[in-house]
XYZ file of C-alpha atoms in Angstrom:
436
model
C -43.894 -35.476 -12.470
C -41.250 -32.744 -12.414
C -39.023 -32.470 -15.465
C -36.295 -29.932 -16.142
C -37.377 -26.871 -18.111
C -34.640 -24.399 -18.985
C -36.881 -21.321 -19.118
C -38.543 -22.095 -15.774
C -35.161 -22.874 -14.259
C -33.627 -19.561 -15.316
C -36.651 -17.676 -14.000
C -36.517 -19.209 -10.509
C -32.766 -18.640 -10.259
C -32.888 -14.882 -10.951
C -33.234 -13.640 -7.377
C -30.608 -16.092 -6.172
C -28.032 -14.959 -8.710
C -28.789 -11.337 -7.883
C -28.379 -11.976 -4.138
C -24.831 -13.402 -4.298
C -24.339 -13.494 -0.506
C -26.016 -15.638 2.143
C -25.623 -17.024 5.651
C -25.408 -20.665 6.718
C -26.287 -21.543 10.318
C -25.362 -24.913 11.854
C -27.021 -25.412 15.217
C -28.176 -28.434 17.179
C -27.361 -30.737 20.094
C -23.722 -30.876 18.940
C -23.340 -27.263 20.090
C -23.351 -28.532 23.690
C -20.270 -30.820 23.516
C -18.924 -28.015 21.291
C -16.467 -30.123 19.322
C -18.038 -29.668 15.901
C -21.204 -30.952 14.249
C -19.600 -34.320 13.371
C -18.664 -35.086 16.980
C -20.717 -38.315 17.136
C -19.031 -39.663 14.019
C -15.467 -38.488 14.596
C -15.434 -39.777 18.174
C -17.594 -42.847 17.383
C -19.827 -41.762 20.243
C -22.553 -44.214 21.268
C -26.038 -42.787 21.267
C -26.468 -43.320 24.994
C -23.669 -40.767 25.506
C -25.225 -38.284 23.087
C -28.928 -38.436 24.018
C -28.478 -36.752 27.433
C -27.674 -33.499 25.625
C -31.399 -33.276 24.878
C -31.983 -32.549 28.582
C -29.664 -29.534 28.363
C -30.855 -27.987 25.103
C -32.808 -24.991 26.411
C -32.147 -22.405 23.656
C -32.240 -19.727 26.360
C -30.420 -17.143 24.214
C -32.068 -18.132 20.921
C -33.138 -14.915 19.236
C -33.778 -15.465 15.536
C -34.766 -11.812 15.141
C -31.240 -10.869 16.175
C -29.802 -13.513 13.832
C -31.823 -12.036 10.968
C -30.784 -8.478 11.801
C -27.095 -9.447 11.840
C -27.415 -11.271 8.528
C -29.181 -8.337 6.902
C -26.716 -5.794 8.313
C -23.860 -7.872 6.871
C -25.417 -7.515 3.418
C -26.682 -11.093 3.185
C -29.880 -11.734 1.242
C -30.769 -15.267 2.369
C -30.178 -17.591 5.308
C -30.067 -21.398 5.490
C -30.522 -23.093 8.902
C -30.043 -26.760 9.785
C -33.575 -27.997 10.385
C -32.003 -31.435 10.825
C -28.341 -32.488 10.774
C -26.716 -35.912 10.550
C -27.308 -36.712 14.220
C -31.026 -36.886 13.336
C -32.144 -34.295 15.897
C -34.891 -31.987 14.608
C -35.205 -28.274 15.330
C -38.822 -28.558 14.181
C -41.837 -30.282 15.717
C -42.045 -33.497 13.708
C -44.896 -35.914 14.339
C -42.715 -38.808 13.131
C -40.131 -38.786 15.936
C -39.610 -37.959 19.594
C -36.049 -36.888 18.816
C -36.955 -33.226 18.425
C -36.672 -29.821 20.006
C -40.167 -29.822 21.498
C -38.993 -32.643 23.791
C -36.116 -30.563 25.166
C -36.195 -27.765 27.757
C -36.531 -25.360 24.797
C -40.000 -26.841 24.418
C -41.025 -25.197 21.165
C -40.644 -25.322 17.386
C -37.547 -23.210 16.653
C -37.920 -23.366 12.877
C -41.269 -21.567 13.097
C -39.668 -18.626 14.907
C -36.745 -18.617 12.490
C -38.779 -18.384 9.276
C -40.943 -15.622 10.760
C -37.872 -13.615 11.803
C -36.320 -13.846 8.343
C -39.480 -12.712 6.622
C -39.725 -9.696 8.927
C -36.302 -8.578 7.673
C -37.080 -9.313 4.025
C -34.605 -12.182 3.826
C -35.140 -15.315 1.762
C -35.802 -18.445 3.817
C -33.580 -21.499 3.488
C -33.656 -24.833 5.316
C -30.915 -27.449 5.437
C -32.087 -31.052 5.656
C -29.677 -33.955 5.867
C -30.200 -37.182 3.954
C -28.232 -39.046 6.641
C -29.565 -39.977 10.062
C -27.355 -41.536 12.736
C -30.310 -41.814 15.127
C -32.836 -43.715 13.026
C -32.782 -47.485 13.668
C -33.188 -48.353 9.968
C -30.247 -46.254 8.743
C -27.165 -48.440 8.080
C -24.878 -48.609 11.120
C -22.114 -51.210 10.964
C -19.893 -50.854 7.908
C -21.281 -47.505 6.805
C -18.301 -45.259 6.183
C -19.678 -42.403 8.277
C -22.002 -43.789 10.950
C -20.705 -43.520 14.549
C -21.196 -47.283 14.999
C -19.427 -48.225 11.759
C -16.786 -50.276 13.559
C -19.164 -52.074 15.906
C -20.225 -55.505 14.573
C -22.772 -55.778 17.379
C -24.676 -53.001 15.515
C -25.409 -55.341 12.623
C -27.683 -54.145 9.813
C -29.420 -57.520 9.633
C -32.862 -56.368 10.747
C -32.717 -52.830 9.422
C -35.128 -51.880 6.643
C -33.789 -48.933 4.654
C -37.130 -48.458 2.897
C -38.672 -47.615 6.267
C -36.004 -44.958 6.743
C -36.661 -43.483 3.290
C -40.375 -43.216 4.088
C -39.506 -41.496 7.378
C -37.211 -39.028 5.615
C -39.833 -38.364 2.921
C -42.471 -37.658 5.564
C -40.237 -35.230 7.430
C -39.313 -33.339 4.261
C -43.022 -33.118 3.523
C -43.529 -31.585 6.969
C -40.964 -28.836 6.494
C -42.334 -28.105 3.019
C -45.893 -27.854 4.373
C -45.791 -26.255 7.818
C -43.750 -23.063 7.395
C -45.131 -21.163 4.423
C -42.934 -20.363 1.451
C -39.447 -21.896 1.583
C -37.031 -20.335 -0.894
C -34.092 -22.770 -0.634
C -33.890 -26.441 0.344
C -30.300 -27.445 1.055
C -30.019 -31.250 1.089
C -26.809 -32.838 2.354
C -25.263 -35.210 1.087
C -24.607 -38.222 -1.171
C -21.664 -40.595 -0.757
C -20.544 -44.024 -1.962
C -23.665 -45.819 -3.261
C -25.943 -43.559 -1.209
C -27.059 -41.229 -3.977
C -29.887 -40.510 -6.405
C -32.601 -43.113 -6.348
C -31.125 -44.737 -3.239
C -32.745 -41.728 -1.545
C -35.942 -42.110 -3.598
C -34.862 -38.848 -5.174
C -37.345 -38.584 -8.073
C -40.364 -39.068 -5.802
C -38.866 -36.817 -3.123
C -38.145 -33.874 -5.413
C -41.460 -34.207 -7.209
C -43.126 -33.756 -3.830
C -40.875 -30.838 -2.816
C -41.462 -28.940 -6.050
C -45.197 -29.604 -5.916
C -45.488 -28.256 -2.380
C -43.017 -25.415 -2.893
C -43.227 -24.105 -6.480
C -40.180 -22.017 -7.347
C -38.014 -23.498 -4.600
C -34.256 -23.671 -5.250
C -32.534 -26.982 -4.418
C -28.826 -27.803 -4.209
C -27.156 -30.708 -6.020
C -26.371 -33.052 -3.129
C -29.024 -35.650 -3.825
C -26.605 -36.612 -6.600
C -23.176 -35.712 -5.247
C -21.273 -34.309 -2.271
C -19.326 -31.060 -1.920
C -16.752 -32.077 -4.525
C -19.281 -33.248 -7.137
C -21.204 -31.485 -9.891
C -24.226 -33.533 -10.886
C -26.435 -34.135 -13.894
C -27.023 -30.499 -14.843
C -23.270 -30.252 -15.349
C -23.477 -33.355 -17.569
C -26.139 -31.554 -19.682
C -28.503 -34.433 -18.979
C -30.514 -33.311 -15.943
C -32.333 -35.921 -13.910
C -35.705 -35.089 -12.285
C -33.729 -34.573 -9.061
C -30.973 -32.416 -10.562
C -29.479 -29.680 -8.423
C -30.288 -26.084 -9.268
C -26.803 -25.050 -8.206
C -23.424 -26.654 -7.613
C -22.176 -26.499 -4.028
C -18.359 -26.515 -3.713
C -17.352 -26.697 -0.042
C -14.442 -24.784 1.484
C -13.015 -24.008 -1.961
C -13.578 -21.473 -4.734
C -13.461 -23.036 -8.211
C -10.272 -21.811 -9.897
C -12.101 -20.584 -13.006
C -15.748 -20.635 -12.017
C -17.909 -23.515 -13.271
C -19.222 -24.259 -16.759
C -21.124 -27.334 -17.877
C -19.659 -29.879 -20.269
C -20.780 -27.767 -23.223
C -19.052 -24.678 -21.868
C -22.123 -22.825 -20.564
C -21.753 -20.952 -17.252
C -23.456 -22.662 -14.323
C -24.991 -21.410 -11.096
C -22.877 -22.250 -8.050
C -22.468 -21.363 -4.409
C -19.291 -21.814 -2.389
C -19.929 -22.551 1.296
C -17.388 -21.515 3.919
C -16.871 -21.602 7.655
C -15.616 -18.506 9.472
C -13.245 -20.650 11.536
C -12.627 -24.382 10.935
C -15.953 -25.890 12.024
C -19.576 -25.612 10.939
C -21.093 -26.358 14.345
C -19.953 -24.539 17.461
C -16.466 -25.554 18.593
C -15.419 -23.894 21.838
C -11.671 -24.219 21.224
C -11.671 -23.170 17.573
C -10.631 -19.524 17.523
C -8.972 -19.673 14.107
C -11.235 -17.151 12.431
C -10.507 -15.940 8.939
C -9.672 -12.219 8.657
C -12.514 -9.978 7.507
C -10.340 -8.692 4.669
C -9.945 -12.254 3.391
C -13.681 -12.993 3.547
C -14.572 -9.795 1.686
C -12.067 -10.607 -1.044
C -13.353 -14.183 -1.288
C -16.902 -12.907 -1.712
C -15.686 -10.656 -4.523
C -13.796 -13.571 -6.051
C -16.921 -15.731 -6.058
C -18.970 -13.019 -7.770
C -16.191 -12.294 -10.266
C -16.369 -15.983 -11.257
C -20.168 -16.106 -11.455
C -20.881 -17.657 -8.051
C -22.485 -16.983 -4.696
C -20.879 -17.231 -1.280
C -22.681 -18.561 1.798
C -20.808 -17.914 5.037
C -21.442 -20.016 8.133
C -22.121 -19.141 11.752
C -22.240 -21.835 14.446
C -24.280 -20.549 17.422
C -23.236 -21.722 20.873
C -25.087 -24.174 23.117
C -27.532 -21.493 24.220
C -28.233 -20.181 20.724
C -26.054 -17.088 20.612
C -23.680 -16.154 17.797
C -20.035 -16.283 18.932
C -18.717 -12.778 19.536
C -16.047 -13.296 16.868
C -18.698 -14.160 14.281
C -20.797 -11.119 15.139
C -17.748 -8.859 14.876
C -16.864 -10.299 11.470
C -20.434 -9.872 10.217
C -20.486 -6.240 11.368
C -17.226 -5.437 9.570
C -18.355 -7.108 6.358
C -21.558 -5.097 6.670
C -19.681 -1.820 6.831
C -17.925 -2.665 3.567
C -21.117 -3.933 1.920
C -23.017 -0.800 2.935
C -20.774 1.248 0.646
C -19.961 -1.319 -2.023
C -22.999 -3.596 -2.438
C -23.602 -2.378 -6.003
C -20.437 -4.269 -6.954
C -21.920 -7.515 -5.544
C -25.704 -7.636 -5.990
C -26.799 -8.502 -9.497
C -23.218 -8.713 -10.688
C -21.580 -11.318 -12.882
C -18.121 -11.944 -14.316
C -16.597 -9.288 -16.540
C -15.747 -11.933 -19.109
C -14.470 -9.413 -21.646
C -11.929 -7.857 -19.250
C -8.803 -9.668 -17.995
C -8.251 -10.001 -14.247
C -6.029 -7.118 -13.164
C -2.880 -7.576 -11.084
C -4.255 -5.386 -8.315
C -7.629 -7.085 -7.712
C -10.750 -8.303 -9.491
C -13.620 -7.022 -11.628
C -17.363 -7.627 -11.421
C -19.977 -6.400 -13.874
C -23.617 -5.400 -13.968
C -24.683 -4.455 -17.500
C -22.577 -1.558 -18.772
C -21.150 -0.849 -15.320
C -17.894 -2.509 -14.356
C -16.679 -2.614 -10.777
C -12.932 -2.499 -10.423
C -11.938 -3.946 -7.041
C -8.536 -2.618 -6.017
C -6.761 -4.555 -3.275
C -3.541 -2.551 -3.414
C -2.569 0.714 -5.009
C -0.332 0.900 -8.030
C 2.772 3.015 -8.391
C 1.645 5.755 -10.726
C -1.809 5.954 -12.317
C -3.965 2.860 -12.289
C -4.340 1.104 -15.683
C -7.757 -0.085 -16.813
C -6.446 -2.875 -19.007
C -8.997 -4.348 -21.396
C -11.330 -1.350 -21.329
C -11.887 0.540 -24.585
C -10.744 4.007 -23.539
C -12.958 5.602 -26.177
C -16.096 4.053 -24.658
C -15.537 5.024 -21.037
C -18.376 7.357 -20.057
C -17.250 8.074 -16.489
C -15.348 6.657 -13.538
C -16.592 7.115 -9.991
C -15.509 5.931 -6.545
C -18.274 3.580 -5.464
C -18.205 4.457 -1.773
C -18.974 8.176 -2.090
C -19.588 8.713 -5.809
C -16.824 11.248 -6.431
C -15.317 11.568 -9.896
C -12.076 9.718 -10.534
C -10.334 11.520 -13.412
C -8.691 9.902 -16.380
C -4.965 10.462 -15.992
C -3.196 12.910 -18.330
C 0.346 11.964 -17.343
C 3.062 11.387 -19.934
C 2.631 7.635 -19.517
C -0.109 7.833 -22.157
C 2.475 8.246 -24.886
C 4.020 4.885 -23.981
C 0.676 3.063 -23.680
C -1.661 4.851 -26.077
C -4.376 2.171 -26.019
C -4.737 1.950 -22.240
C -6.880 4.232 -20.089
C -5.297 5.221 -16.776
C -7.121 6.740 -13.815
C -5.643 9.084 -11.228
C -6.339 8.007 -7.645
C -4.545 11.029 -6.196
C -1.245 11.506 -4.358
C -1.962 9.303 -1.307
C -0.320 5.870 -1.777
C -2.735 4.382 0.794
C -6.160 3.587 -0.646
C -9.223 5.077 1.074
C -10.268 1.482 1.768
C -7.154 -0.648 2.329
C -9.139 -3.895 2.000
C -10.972 -3.350 -1.292
C -11.456 0.072 -2.866
C -14.001 -0.091 -5.677
C -14.293 2.042 -8.807
C -17.421 2.055 -10.933
C -16.544 2.352 -14.619
C -19.519 3.134 -16.824
C -19.141 2.192 -20.467
C -21.100 3.366 -23.478
C -23.640 0.733 -24.506
């Protein structure tokens, strides 16, 4: 039976903490009505209105190799795809249900193609698997806070057997942990009300997952939802503890430490617009400059960022998403050393002009706007600075010799030159190497 082991835990989390940046992909039948992945619940849509979408799901533009190339070019190191979302529809060929992609015009196991495409690009493989299921007859309907039929007394739970559902869920998780080779991340979603922990048979479930997939990384949502923290935070990990905390659509104001003050592993998940699944009328995409700065903020606070794409009904990334990924990639191509393998610069205060990340004795000063006059490196011991370089092209950035030194003798200033506009107006990064 799996039990928490600190040394083993830290070992399996190394690659994940080095990666810092990943892609979420939400795709399924809900991409056809194109009103978000919760469309059945928000509109209280009866199943007989939703099932016909199976006849349209042809995945004609599905090209996981292209997905993987776009993720890699953006600087992402891992990808997590919805093998099954709350509607219960499976993108994999499950022998326990007919509600699956092989019974659609697509006619094939899409998860198999996905994992192969990621491995070809050297990306880590993640699968999202919901704990909820609005399709299964034994999942609570009437009165459940989330189920589409929650307000329909004719959908009584009288003859539903939740233990049958748990066995079904267990069997499907076993399938995805058995049929696709090494899975690096399992992203369960999510607990609510009394539906948490052992209500899901969590100890037995996770023991099976970790037995079939040694070294797999698992989120914390068997215990909590996006706003929760879980038993690892409480310093009393259950057998089904999460390996990382998963704040949703928010960056923790000061990072996350456990109750004893020790830094924790966390990953903030974000949409590019306002929906996870494809929403045809949602064109409210976040600016690339904002997303780059939010990635830097996550790393500067000790976290990862996973950024979502919702492919359309045919399986293609929206053009806005692809454009955003390409722009992030251009920045990452020059500045990835300030992201990969980096952690908070806990010994240096956050500067007014940006943020700082750190990898060993190298500090990465992210400058969002230029200063008037030379740029102060507050918190750095000026006598231990070995060199300062621009990260994008490696040129030397000289220590300033202006008169200002006489007023601030303990602060090192660097001279960025006469141009008030930074070479990168979004985030210009300096690498400051310190004596060890």
